[in-house]
Tab-separated table of C-alpha atoms in Angstrom:
chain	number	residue	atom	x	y	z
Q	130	UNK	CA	0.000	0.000	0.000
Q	131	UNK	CA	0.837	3.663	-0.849
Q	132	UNK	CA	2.228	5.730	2.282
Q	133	UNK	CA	-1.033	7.905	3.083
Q	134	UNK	CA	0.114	11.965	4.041
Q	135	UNK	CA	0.428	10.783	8.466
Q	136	UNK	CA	2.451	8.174	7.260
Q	137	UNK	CA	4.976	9.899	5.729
Q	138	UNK	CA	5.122	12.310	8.227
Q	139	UNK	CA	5.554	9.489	10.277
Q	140	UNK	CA	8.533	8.347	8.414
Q	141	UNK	CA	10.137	11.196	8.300
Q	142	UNK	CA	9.898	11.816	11.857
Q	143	UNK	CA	12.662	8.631	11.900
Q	144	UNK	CA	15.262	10.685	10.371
Q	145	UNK	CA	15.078	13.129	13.583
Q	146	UNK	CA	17.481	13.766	16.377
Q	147	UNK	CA	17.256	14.870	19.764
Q	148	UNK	CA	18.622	18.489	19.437
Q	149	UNK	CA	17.818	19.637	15.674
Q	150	UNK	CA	16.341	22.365	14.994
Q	151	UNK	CA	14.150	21.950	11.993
Q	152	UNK	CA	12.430	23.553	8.870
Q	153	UNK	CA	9.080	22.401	8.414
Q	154	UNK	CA	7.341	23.210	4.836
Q	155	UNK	CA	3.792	23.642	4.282
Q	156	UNK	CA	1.305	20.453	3.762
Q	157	UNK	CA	2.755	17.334	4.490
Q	158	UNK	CA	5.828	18.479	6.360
Q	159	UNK	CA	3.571	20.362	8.699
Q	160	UNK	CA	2.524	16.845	9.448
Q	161	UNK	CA	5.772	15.709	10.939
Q	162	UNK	CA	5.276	18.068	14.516
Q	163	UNK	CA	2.853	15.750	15.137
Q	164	UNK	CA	5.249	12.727	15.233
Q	165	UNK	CA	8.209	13.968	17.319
Q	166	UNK	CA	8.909	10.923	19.847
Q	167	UNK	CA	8.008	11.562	22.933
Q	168	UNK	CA	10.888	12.977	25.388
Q	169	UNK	CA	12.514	14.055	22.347
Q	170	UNK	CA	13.550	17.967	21.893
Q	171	UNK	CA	13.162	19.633	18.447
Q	172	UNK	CA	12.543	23.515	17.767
Q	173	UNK	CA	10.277	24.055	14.519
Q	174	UNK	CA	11.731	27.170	12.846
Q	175	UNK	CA	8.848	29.096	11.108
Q	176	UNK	CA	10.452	31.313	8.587
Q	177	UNK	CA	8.401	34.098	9.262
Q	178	UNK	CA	10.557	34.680	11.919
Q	179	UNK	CA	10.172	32.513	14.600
Q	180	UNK	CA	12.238	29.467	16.278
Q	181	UNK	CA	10.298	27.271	18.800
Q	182	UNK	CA	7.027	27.200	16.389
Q	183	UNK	CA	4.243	25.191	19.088
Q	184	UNK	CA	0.957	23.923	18.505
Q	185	UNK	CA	-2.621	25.936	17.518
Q	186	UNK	CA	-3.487	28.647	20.017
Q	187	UNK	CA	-6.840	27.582	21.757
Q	188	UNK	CA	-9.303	30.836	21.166
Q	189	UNK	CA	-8.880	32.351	23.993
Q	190	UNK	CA	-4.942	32.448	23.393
Q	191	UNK	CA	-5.058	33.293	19.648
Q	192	UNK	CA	-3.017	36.433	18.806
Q	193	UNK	CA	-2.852	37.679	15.509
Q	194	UNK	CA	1.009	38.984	15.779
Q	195	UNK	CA	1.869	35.078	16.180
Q	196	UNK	CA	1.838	33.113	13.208
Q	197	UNK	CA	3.740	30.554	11.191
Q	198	UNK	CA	4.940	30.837	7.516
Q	199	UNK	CA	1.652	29.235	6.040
Q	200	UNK	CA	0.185	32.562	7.745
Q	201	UNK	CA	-1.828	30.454	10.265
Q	202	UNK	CA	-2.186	31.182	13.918
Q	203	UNK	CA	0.043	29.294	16.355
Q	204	UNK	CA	2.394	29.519	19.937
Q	205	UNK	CA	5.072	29.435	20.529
Q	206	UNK	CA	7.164	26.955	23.182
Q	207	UNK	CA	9.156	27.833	26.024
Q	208	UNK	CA	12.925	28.681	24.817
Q	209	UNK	CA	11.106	30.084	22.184
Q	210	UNK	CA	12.860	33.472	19.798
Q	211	UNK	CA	11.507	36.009	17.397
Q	212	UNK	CA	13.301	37.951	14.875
Q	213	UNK	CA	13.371	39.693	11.691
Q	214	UNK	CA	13.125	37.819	8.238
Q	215	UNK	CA	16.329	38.537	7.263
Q	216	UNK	CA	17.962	36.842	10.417
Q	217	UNK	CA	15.304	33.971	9.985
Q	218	UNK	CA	16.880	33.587	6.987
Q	219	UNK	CA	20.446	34.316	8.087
Q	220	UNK	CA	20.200	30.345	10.276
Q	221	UNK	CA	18.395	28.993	6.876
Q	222	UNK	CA	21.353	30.176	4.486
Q	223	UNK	CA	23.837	29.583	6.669
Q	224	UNK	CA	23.787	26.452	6.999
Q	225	UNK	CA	22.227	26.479	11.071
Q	226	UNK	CA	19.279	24.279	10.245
Q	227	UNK	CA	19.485	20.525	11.383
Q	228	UNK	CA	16.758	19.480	8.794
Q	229	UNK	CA	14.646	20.609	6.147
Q	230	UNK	CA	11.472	18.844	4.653
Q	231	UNK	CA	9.338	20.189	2.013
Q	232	UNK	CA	7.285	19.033	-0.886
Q	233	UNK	CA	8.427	19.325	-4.663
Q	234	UNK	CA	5.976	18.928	-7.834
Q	235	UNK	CA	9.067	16.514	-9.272
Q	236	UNK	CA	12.812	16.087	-8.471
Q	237	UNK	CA	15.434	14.477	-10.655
Q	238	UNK	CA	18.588	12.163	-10.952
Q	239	UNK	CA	20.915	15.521	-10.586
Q	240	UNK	CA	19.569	16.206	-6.875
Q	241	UNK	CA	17.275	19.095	-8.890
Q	242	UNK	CA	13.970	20.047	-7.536
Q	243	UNK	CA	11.180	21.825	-8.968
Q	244	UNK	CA	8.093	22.896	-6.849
Q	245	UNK	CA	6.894	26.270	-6.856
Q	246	UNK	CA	5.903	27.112	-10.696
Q	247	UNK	CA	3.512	25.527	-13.286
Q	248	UNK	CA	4.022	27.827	-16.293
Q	249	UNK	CA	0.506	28.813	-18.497
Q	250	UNK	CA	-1.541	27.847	-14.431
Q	251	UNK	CA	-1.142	30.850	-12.204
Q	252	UNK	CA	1.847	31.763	-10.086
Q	253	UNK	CA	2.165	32.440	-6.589
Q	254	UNK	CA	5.711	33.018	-5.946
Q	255	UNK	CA	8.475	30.532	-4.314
Q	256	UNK	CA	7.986	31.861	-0.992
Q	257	UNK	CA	11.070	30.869	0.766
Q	258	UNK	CA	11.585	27.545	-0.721
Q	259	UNK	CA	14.409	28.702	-3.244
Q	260	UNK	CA	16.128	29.545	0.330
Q	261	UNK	CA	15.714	26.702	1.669
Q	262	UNK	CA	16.805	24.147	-0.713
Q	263	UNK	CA	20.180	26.477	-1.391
Q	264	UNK	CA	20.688	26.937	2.034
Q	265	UNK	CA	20.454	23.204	3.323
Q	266	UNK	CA	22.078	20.409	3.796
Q	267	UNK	CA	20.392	18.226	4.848
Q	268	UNK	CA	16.900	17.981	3.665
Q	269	UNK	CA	14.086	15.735	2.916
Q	270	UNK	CA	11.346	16.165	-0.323
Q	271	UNK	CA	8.200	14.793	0.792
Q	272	UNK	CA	5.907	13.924	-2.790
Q	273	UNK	CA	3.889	11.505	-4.619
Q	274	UNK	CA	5.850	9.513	-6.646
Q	275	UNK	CA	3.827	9.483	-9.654
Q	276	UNK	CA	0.978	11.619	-10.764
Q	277	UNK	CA	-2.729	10.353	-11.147
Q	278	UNK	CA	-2.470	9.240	-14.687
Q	279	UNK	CA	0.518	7.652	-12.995
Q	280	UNK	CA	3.263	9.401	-14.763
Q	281	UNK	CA	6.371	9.622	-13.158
Q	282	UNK	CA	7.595	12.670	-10.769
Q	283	UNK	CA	11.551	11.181	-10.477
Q	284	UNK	CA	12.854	12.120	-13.488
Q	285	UNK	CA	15.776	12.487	-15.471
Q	286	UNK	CA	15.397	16.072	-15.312
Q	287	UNK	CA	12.966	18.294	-13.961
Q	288	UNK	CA	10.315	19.754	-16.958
Q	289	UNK	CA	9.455	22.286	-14.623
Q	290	UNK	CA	11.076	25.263	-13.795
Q	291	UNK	CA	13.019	24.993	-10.930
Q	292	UNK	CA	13.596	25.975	-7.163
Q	293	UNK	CA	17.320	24.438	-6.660
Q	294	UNK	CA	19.783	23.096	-8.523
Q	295	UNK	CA	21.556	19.871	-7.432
Q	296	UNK	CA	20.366	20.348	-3.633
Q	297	UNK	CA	18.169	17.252	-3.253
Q	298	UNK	CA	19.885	14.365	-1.522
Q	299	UNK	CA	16.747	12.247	-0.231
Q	300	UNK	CA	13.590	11.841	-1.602
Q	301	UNK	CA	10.486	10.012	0.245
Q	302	UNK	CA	7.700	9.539	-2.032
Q	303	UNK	CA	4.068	7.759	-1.227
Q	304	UNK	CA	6.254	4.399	-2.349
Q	305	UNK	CA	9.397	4.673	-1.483
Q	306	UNK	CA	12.740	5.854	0.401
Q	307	UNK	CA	15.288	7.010	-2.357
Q	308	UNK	CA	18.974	8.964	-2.130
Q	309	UNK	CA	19.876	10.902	-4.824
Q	310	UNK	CA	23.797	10.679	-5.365
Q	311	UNK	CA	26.631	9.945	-8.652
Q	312	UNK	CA	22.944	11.029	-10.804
Q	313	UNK	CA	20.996	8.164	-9.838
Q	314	UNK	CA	18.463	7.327	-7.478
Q	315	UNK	CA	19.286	4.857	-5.278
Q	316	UNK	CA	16.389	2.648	-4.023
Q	317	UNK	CA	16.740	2.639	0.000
Q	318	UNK	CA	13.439	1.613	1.148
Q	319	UNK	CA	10.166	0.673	-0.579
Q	320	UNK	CA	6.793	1.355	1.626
Q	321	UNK	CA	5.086	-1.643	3.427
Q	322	UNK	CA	3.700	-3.784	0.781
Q	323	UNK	CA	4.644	-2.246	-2.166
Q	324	UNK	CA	6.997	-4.073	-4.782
Q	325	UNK	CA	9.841	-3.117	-5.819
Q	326	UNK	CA	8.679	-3.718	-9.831
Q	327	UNK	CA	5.982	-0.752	-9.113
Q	328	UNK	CA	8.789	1.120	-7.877
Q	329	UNK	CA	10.498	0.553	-11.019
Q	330	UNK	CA	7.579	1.049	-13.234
Q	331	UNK	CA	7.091	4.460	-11.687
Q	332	UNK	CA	10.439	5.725	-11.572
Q	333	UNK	CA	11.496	7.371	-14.587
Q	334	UNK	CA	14.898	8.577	-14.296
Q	335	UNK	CA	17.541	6.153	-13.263
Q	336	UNK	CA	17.218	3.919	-10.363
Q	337	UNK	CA	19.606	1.668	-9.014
Q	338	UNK	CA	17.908	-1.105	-7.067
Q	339	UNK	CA	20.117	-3.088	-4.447
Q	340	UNK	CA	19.643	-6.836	-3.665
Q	341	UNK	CA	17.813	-6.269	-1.087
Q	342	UNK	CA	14.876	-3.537	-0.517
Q	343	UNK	CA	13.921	-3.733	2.959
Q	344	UNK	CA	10.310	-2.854	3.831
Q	345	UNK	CA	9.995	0.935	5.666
Q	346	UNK	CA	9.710	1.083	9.709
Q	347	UNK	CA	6.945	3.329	10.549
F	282	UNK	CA	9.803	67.613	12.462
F	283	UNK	CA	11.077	68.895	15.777
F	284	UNK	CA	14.360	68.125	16.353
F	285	UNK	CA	14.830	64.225	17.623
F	286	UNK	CA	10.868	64.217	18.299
F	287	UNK	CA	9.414	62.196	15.349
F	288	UNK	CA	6.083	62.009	16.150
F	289	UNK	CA	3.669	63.200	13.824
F	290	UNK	CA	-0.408	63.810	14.377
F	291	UNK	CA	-2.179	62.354	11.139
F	292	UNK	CA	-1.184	60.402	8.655
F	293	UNK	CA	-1.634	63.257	6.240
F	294	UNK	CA	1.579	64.569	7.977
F	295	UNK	CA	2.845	60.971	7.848
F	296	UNK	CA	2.650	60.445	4.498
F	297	UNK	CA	3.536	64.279	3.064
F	298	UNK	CA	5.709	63.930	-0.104
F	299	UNK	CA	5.119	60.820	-1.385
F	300	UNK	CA	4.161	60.984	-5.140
F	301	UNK	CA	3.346	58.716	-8.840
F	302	UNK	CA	6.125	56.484	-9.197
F	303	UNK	CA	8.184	56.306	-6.208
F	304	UNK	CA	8.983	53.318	-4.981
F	305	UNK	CA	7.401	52.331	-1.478
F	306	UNK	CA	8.528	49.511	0.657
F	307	UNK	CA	5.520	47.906	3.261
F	308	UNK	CA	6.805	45.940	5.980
F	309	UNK	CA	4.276	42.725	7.105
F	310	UNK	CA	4.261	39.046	6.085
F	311	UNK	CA	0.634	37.930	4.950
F	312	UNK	CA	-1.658	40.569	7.506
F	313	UNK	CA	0.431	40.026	10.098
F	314	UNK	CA	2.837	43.203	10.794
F	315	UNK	CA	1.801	45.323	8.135
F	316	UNK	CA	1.032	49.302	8.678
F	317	UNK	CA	-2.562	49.249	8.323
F	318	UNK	CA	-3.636	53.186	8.275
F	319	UNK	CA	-0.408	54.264	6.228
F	320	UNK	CA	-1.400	51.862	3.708
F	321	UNK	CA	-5.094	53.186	3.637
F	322	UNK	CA	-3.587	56.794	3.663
F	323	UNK	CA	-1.973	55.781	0.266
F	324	UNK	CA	-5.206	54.599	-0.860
F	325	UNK	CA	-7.018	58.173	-0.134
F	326	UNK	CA	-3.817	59.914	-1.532
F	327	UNK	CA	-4.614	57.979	-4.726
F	328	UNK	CA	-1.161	57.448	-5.402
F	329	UNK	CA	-0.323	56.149	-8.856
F	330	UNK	CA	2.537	54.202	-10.954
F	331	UNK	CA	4.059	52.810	-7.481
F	332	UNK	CA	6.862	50.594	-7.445
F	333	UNK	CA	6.059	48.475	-4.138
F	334	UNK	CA	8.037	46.207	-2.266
F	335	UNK	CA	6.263	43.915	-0.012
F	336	UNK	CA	6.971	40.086	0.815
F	337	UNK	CA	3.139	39.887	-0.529
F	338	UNK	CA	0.015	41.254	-1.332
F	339	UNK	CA	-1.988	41.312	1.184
F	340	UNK	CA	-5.581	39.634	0.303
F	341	UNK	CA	-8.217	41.338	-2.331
F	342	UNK	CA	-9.782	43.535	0.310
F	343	UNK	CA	-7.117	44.184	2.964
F	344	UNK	CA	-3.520	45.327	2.955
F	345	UNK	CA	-1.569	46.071	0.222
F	346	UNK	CA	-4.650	44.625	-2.084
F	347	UNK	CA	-6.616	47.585	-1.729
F	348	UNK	CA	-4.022	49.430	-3.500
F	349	UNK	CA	-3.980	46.980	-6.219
F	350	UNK	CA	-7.540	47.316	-6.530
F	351	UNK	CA	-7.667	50.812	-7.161
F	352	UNK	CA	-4.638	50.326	-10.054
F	353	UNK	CA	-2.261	51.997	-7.766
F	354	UNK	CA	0.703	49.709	-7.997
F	355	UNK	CA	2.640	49.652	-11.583
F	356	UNK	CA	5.358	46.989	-10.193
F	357	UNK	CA	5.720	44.594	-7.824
F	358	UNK	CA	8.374	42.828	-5.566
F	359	UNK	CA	7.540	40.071	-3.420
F	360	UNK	CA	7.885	36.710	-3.078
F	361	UNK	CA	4.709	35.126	-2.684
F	362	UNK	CA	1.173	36.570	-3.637
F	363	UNK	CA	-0.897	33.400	-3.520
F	364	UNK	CA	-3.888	34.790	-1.415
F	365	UNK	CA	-4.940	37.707	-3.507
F	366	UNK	CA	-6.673	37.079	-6.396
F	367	UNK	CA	-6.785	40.728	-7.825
F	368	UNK	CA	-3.131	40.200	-7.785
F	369	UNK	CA	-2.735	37.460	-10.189
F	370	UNK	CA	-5.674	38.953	-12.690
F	371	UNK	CA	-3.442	41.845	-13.131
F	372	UNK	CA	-0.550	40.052	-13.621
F	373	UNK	CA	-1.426	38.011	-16.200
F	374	UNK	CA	-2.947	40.213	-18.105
F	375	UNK	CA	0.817	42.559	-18.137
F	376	UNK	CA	-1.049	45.814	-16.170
F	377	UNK	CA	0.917	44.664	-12.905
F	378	UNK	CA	4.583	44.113	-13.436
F	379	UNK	CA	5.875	41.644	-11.324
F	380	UNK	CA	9.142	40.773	-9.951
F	381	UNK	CA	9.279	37.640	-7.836
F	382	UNK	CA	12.194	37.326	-5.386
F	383	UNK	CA	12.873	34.233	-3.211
F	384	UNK	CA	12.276	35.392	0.287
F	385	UNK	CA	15.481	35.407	1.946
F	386	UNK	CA	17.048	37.114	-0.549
F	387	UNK	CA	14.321	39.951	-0.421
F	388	UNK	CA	15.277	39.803	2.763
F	389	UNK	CA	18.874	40.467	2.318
F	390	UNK	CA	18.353	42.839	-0.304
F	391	UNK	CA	16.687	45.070	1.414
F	392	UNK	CA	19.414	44.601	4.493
F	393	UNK	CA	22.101	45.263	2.261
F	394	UNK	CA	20.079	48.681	0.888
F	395	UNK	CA	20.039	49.870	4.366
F	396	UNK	CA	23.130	49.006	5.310
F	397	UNK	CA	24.903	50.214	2.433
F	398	UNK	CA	26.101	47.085	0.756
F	399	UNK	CA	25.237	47.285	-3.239
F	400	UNK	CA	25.191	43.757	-3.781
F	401	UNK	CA	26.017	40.079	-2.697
F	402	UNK	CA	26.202	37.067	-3.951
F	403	UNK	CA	23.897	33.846	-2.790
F	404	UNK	CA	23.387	30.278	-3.586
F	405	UNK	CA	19.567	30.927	-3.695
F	406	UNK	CA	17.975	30.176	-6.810
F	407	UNK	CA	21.459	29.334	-8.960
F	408	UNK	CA	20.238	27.552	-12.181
F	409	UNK	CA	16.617	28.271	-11.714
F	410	UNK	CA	14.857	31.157	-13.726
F	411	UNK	CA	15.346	33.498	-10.569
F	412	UNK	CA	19.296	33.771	-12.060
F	413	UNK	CA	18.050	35.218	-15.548
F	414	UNK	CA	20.143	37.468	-16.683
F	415	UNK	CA	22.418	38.027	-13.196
F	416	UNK	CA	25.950	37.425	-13.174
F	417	UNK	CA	27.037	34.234	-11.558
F	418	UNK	CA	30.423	33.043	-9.722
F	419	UNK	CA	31.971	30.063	-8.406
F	420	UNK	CA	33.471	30.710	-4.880
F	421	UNK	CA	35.070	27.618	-3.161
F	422	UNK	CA	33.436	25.379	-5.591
F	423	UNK	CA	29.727	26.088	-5.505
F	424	UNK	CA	27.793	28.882	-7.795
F	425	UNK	CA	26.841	31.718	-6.445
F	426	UNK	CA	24.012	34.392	-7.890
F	427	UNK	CA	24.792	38.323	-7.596
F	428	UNK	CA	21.869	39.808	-6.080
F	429	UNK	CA	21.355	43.696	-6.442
F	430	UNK	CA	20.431	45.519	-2.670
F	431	UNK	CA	16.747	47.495	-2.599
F	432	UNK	CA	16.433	50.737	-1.359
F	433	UNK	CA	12.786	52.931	-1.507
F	434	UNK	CA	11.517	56.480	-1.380
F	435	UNK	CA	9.383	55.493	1.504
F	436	UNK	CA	9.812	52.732	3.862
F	437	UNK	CA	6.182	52.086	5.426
F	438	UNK	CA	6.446	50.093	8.819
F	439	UNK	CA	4.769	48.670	12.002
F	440	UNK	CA	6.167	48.478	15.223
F	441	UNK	CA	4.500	47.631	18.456
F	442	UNK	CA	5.768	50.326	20.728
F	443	UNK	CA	8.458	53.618	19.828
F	444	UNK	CA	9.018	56.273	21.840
F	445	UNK	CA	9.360	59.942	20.240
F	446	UNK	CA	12.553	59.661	19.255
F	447	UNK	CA	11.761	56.701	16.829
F	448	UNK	CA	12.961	53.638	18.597
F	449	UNK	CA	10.993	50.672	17.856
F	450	UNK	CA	10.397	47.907	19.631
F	451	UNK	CA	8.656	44.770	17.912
F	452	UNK	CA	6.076	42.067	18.777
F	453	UNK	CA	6.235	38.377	17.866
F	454	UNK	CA	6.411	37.743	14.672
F	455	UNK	CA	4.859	41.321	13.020
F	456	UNK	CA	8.494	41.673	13.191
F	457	UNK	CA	9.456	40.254	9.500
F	458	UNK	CA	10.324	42.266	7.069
F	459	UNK	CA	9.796	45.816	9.417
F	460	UNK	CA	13.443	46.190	10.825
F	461	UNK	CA	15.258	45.699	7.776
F	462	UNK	CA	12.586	48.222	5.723
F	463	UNK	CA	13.164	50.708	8.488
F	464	UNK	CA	16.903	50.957	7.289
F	465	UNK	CA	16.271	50.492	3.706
F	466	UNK	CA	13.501	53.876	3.397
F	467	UNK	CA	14.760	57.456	2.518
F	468	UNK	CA	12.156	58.316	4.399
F	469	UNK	CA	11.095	56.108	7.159
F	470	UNK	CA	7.869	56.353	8.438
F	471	UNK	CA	6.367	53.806	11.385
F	472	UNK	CA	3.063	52.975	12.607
F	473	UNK	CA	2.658	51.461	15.848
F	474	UNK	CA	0.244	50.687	18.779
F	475	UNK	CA	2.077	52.593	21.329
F	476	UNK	CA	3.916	55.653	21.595
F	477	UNK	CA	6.187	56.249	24.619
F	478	UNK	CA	8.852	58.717	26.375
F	479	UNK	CA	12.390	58.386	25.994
F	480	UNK	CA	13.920	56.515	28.436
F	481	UNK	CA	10.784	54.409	28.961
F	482	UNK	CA	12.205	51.878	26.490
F	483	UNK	CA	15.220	49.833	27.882
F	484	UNK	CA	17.816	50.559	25.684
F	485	UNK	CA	19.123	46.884	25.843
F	486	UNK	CA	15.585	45.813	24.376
F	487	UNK	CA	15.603	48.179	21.524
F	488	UNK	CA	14.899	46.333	18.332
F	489	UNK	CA	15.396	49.347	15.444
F	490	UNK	CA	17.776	52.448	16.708
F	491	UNK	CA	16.227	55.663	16.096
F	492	UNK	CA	18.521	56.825	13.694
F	493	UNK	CA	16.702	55.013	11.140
F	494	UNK	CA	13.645	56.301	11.205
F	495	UNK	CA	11.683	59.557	10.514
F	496	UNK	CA	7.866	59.994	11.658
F	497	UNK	CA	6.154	57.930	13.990
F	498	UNK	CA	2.254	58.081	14.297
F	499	UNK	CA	0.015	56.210	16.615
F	500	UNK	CA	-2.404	53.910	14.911
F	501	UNK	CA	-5.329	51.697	15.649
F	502	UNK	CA	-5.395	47.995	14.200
F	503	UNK	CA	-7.710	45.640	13.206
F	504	UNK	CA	-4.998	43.458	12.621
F	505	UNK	CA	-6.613	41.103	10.619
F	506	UNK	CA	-6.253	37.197	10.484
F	507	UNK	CA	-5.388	35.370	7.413
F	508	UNK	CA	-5.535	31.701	8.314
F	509	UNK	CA	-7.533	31.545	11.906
F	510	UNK	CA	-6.516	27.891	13.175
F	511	UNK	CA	-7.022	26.481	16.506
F	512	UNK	CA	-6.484	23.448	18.593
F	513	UNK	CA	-9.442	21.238	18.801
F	514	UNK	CA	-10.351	21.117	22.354
């Protein structure tokens, strides 16, 4: 079976550490603060300008001068900081955050990701995406791995115009765990149930597919 | 203006000079932070040909999308603009020039304006259309994009509280783009929710020096939210 959206949040909550501070994009990355293990620390940085991102305000706490980068009311923890957008992105350029996860319309074998433009639909702007995927290291593209018609998103290279060039070093899709190094994918992990032929079949740029493809751990 | 006393009484005052065509920076991210009155004072100034920078565009009825409904703005820089629909008509069809910047490096831009820095270079957006036409250069083995710094006729921010001198002290995260703009205006002109005496502001705690800015007027907010969410109970 396909990863559903709290699933691979729930994945991708394996790859953190006690200690990082993080970079959580909008959608399905959003999902991963609800999957921190328990006694583990994390701060969320929100790059609106604010590290130590908590949970929804209740009504009676909402304040409209607190909010994250998807513009939506929130809190903020204890330890918590504010500051200005251009220290915000000060940490994200250089090189402070632990991890980054965001989504991405389709990445390809050169680590190149494309996610914020679909030329002739409308545009809304990268936001702080193109930031983020220059000014990471280590970082993690949630995304389907095909489209409906069930056309490939892993590519050989990106159609679409795109948000970073040869940043992308791990890629989990609805059907698999994949590293992107030497312009290949690499097949790491393949989602419960799910064969490694469908991975395969949907993969259109090249994948190299070890021996063995263990199932994921959620 | 009277001597270091900055504080002006109406946002005619406030807002005396600006003109067509000058370019206008508006602090805020989304609704949150941005300098509600001075931006309806542009509207009633009627204002044309502006060149505005703004990290977005406020929604079609609120912020800096009033002033796109009345045709007000001839260009714009920001990096995202997703929640205002106005926006995007106008874009499309070429009355609304538009210059998309990735965030952090509006950010910077606008730093390096104030601070007096004509350019920098950045890995952010390297091989991606953002790069058109800017020189590039490889420093220690990775490509790096020369970005040009922003300056503006007017600089319109929000601060929470300022005393008369101009210091500003911030809330949460209306910070955002504010402190940089507030360096980056030749004229800098803040709106906040309280005004103060000097010396009532600890100087450790002062976010923006008052060196930077020029008129301060007291305003009243709606302060408007975009996305209302809340924990379910």
């Amino acid at each position: 079976m396909a990863l559903s959206r709290e699933q691979l949040a729930q994945r991708v909550a394996k790859e953190l550490k006690n200690g990082y501070y993080v970079n959580l994009g909008i959608g399905i990355p959003t999902l991963v603060a609800n999957y921190i293990p328990e006694g583990m620390q994390v701060m969320l940085q929100s790059e609106n300008g604010l590290l130590g991102m908590g949970e929804f305000p209740t009504e009676d706490t909402i304040d409209p001068d607190l909010i994250n980068a998807g513009k939506q009311t929130v809190t903020a923890v204890k330890g918590a900081s504010f500051f200005s957008s251009a220290e915000s992105f000060a940490m994200i350029r250089g090189g402070h955050v632990d991890l980054t996860v965001l989504g991405a319309f389709e990445v390809d074998v050169e680590g190149s990701i494309a996610s914020w433009m679909i030329p002739g639909k409308l545009v809304k702007g990268m936001g702080g995406a193109m930031d983020l995927v220059a000014g990471a290291d280590n970082i993690i593209v949630t995304m389907m791995h095909a489209d409906k018609h069930g056309n490939s998103k892993l590519l050989s290279k990106c159609e679409l115009p795109l948000t970073g060039y040869g940043c992308i070093k791990r890629v989990l899709t609805d059907l698999a765990f994949i590293e992107i190094k030497d312009g290949a994918f690499h097949l790491l992990e393949r989602a419960p149930g799910v064969s490694v032929e469908e991975i395969v079949a949907k993969t259109a740029g090249k994948l190299i597919v070890p021996e063995h493809v263990p199932e994921m751990i959620l | 203006m009277a001597g270091l006393n900055k504080v002006v009484g109406s946002y005619d005052e406030a807002l005396a000079g600006l003109t067509n065509d000058m370019t206008v920076m508006v602090g805020g991210f989304g609704l949150c932070g941005i300098p509600e009155g001075l931006i309806n004072q542009m509207v009633k100034l009627g204002v044309s040909g502006l060149t505005a920078i703004s990290n977005n565009a406020g929604v079609d009825d609120f912020g800096l999308g009033l002033l796109l409904r009345h045709k007000q703005i001839s260009t714009m820089i920001a990096s995202y603009v997703g929640e205002n629909a106005t926006f995007e008509r106008q874009m499309l069809s070429g009355e609304l020039n538009v210059i998309l910047t990735p965030q952090g490096t509006l950010a910077e831009k606008i730093r390096a304006g104030g601070a007096g820095i004509p350019a920098f270079f950045t890995a952010t957006g390297y091989g991606t259309p953002v790069a058109d036409g800017k020189e590039t250069r490889e420093i220690n083995g990775r490509h790096y994009v020369l970005e040009e710094a922003l300056t503006a006729d007017f600089a319109l921010i929000r601060a929470w509280k300022a005393d008369t001198m101009g210091n500003l002290v911030f809330r949460k995260t209306a910070a955002n783009f504010n402190p940089m703009m507030a360096t980056a205006g030749k004229i800098t002109v803040v709106e906040v929710e309280e005004i103060v005496e000097p010396g009532e502001l600890d100087p450790d705690h002062i976010h923006t020096p008052g060196i930077y800015v020029d008129r301060v007027i007291k305003g009243v907010f709606e302060k408007r939210i975009e996305q209302r969410t809340v924990k379910q109970a």
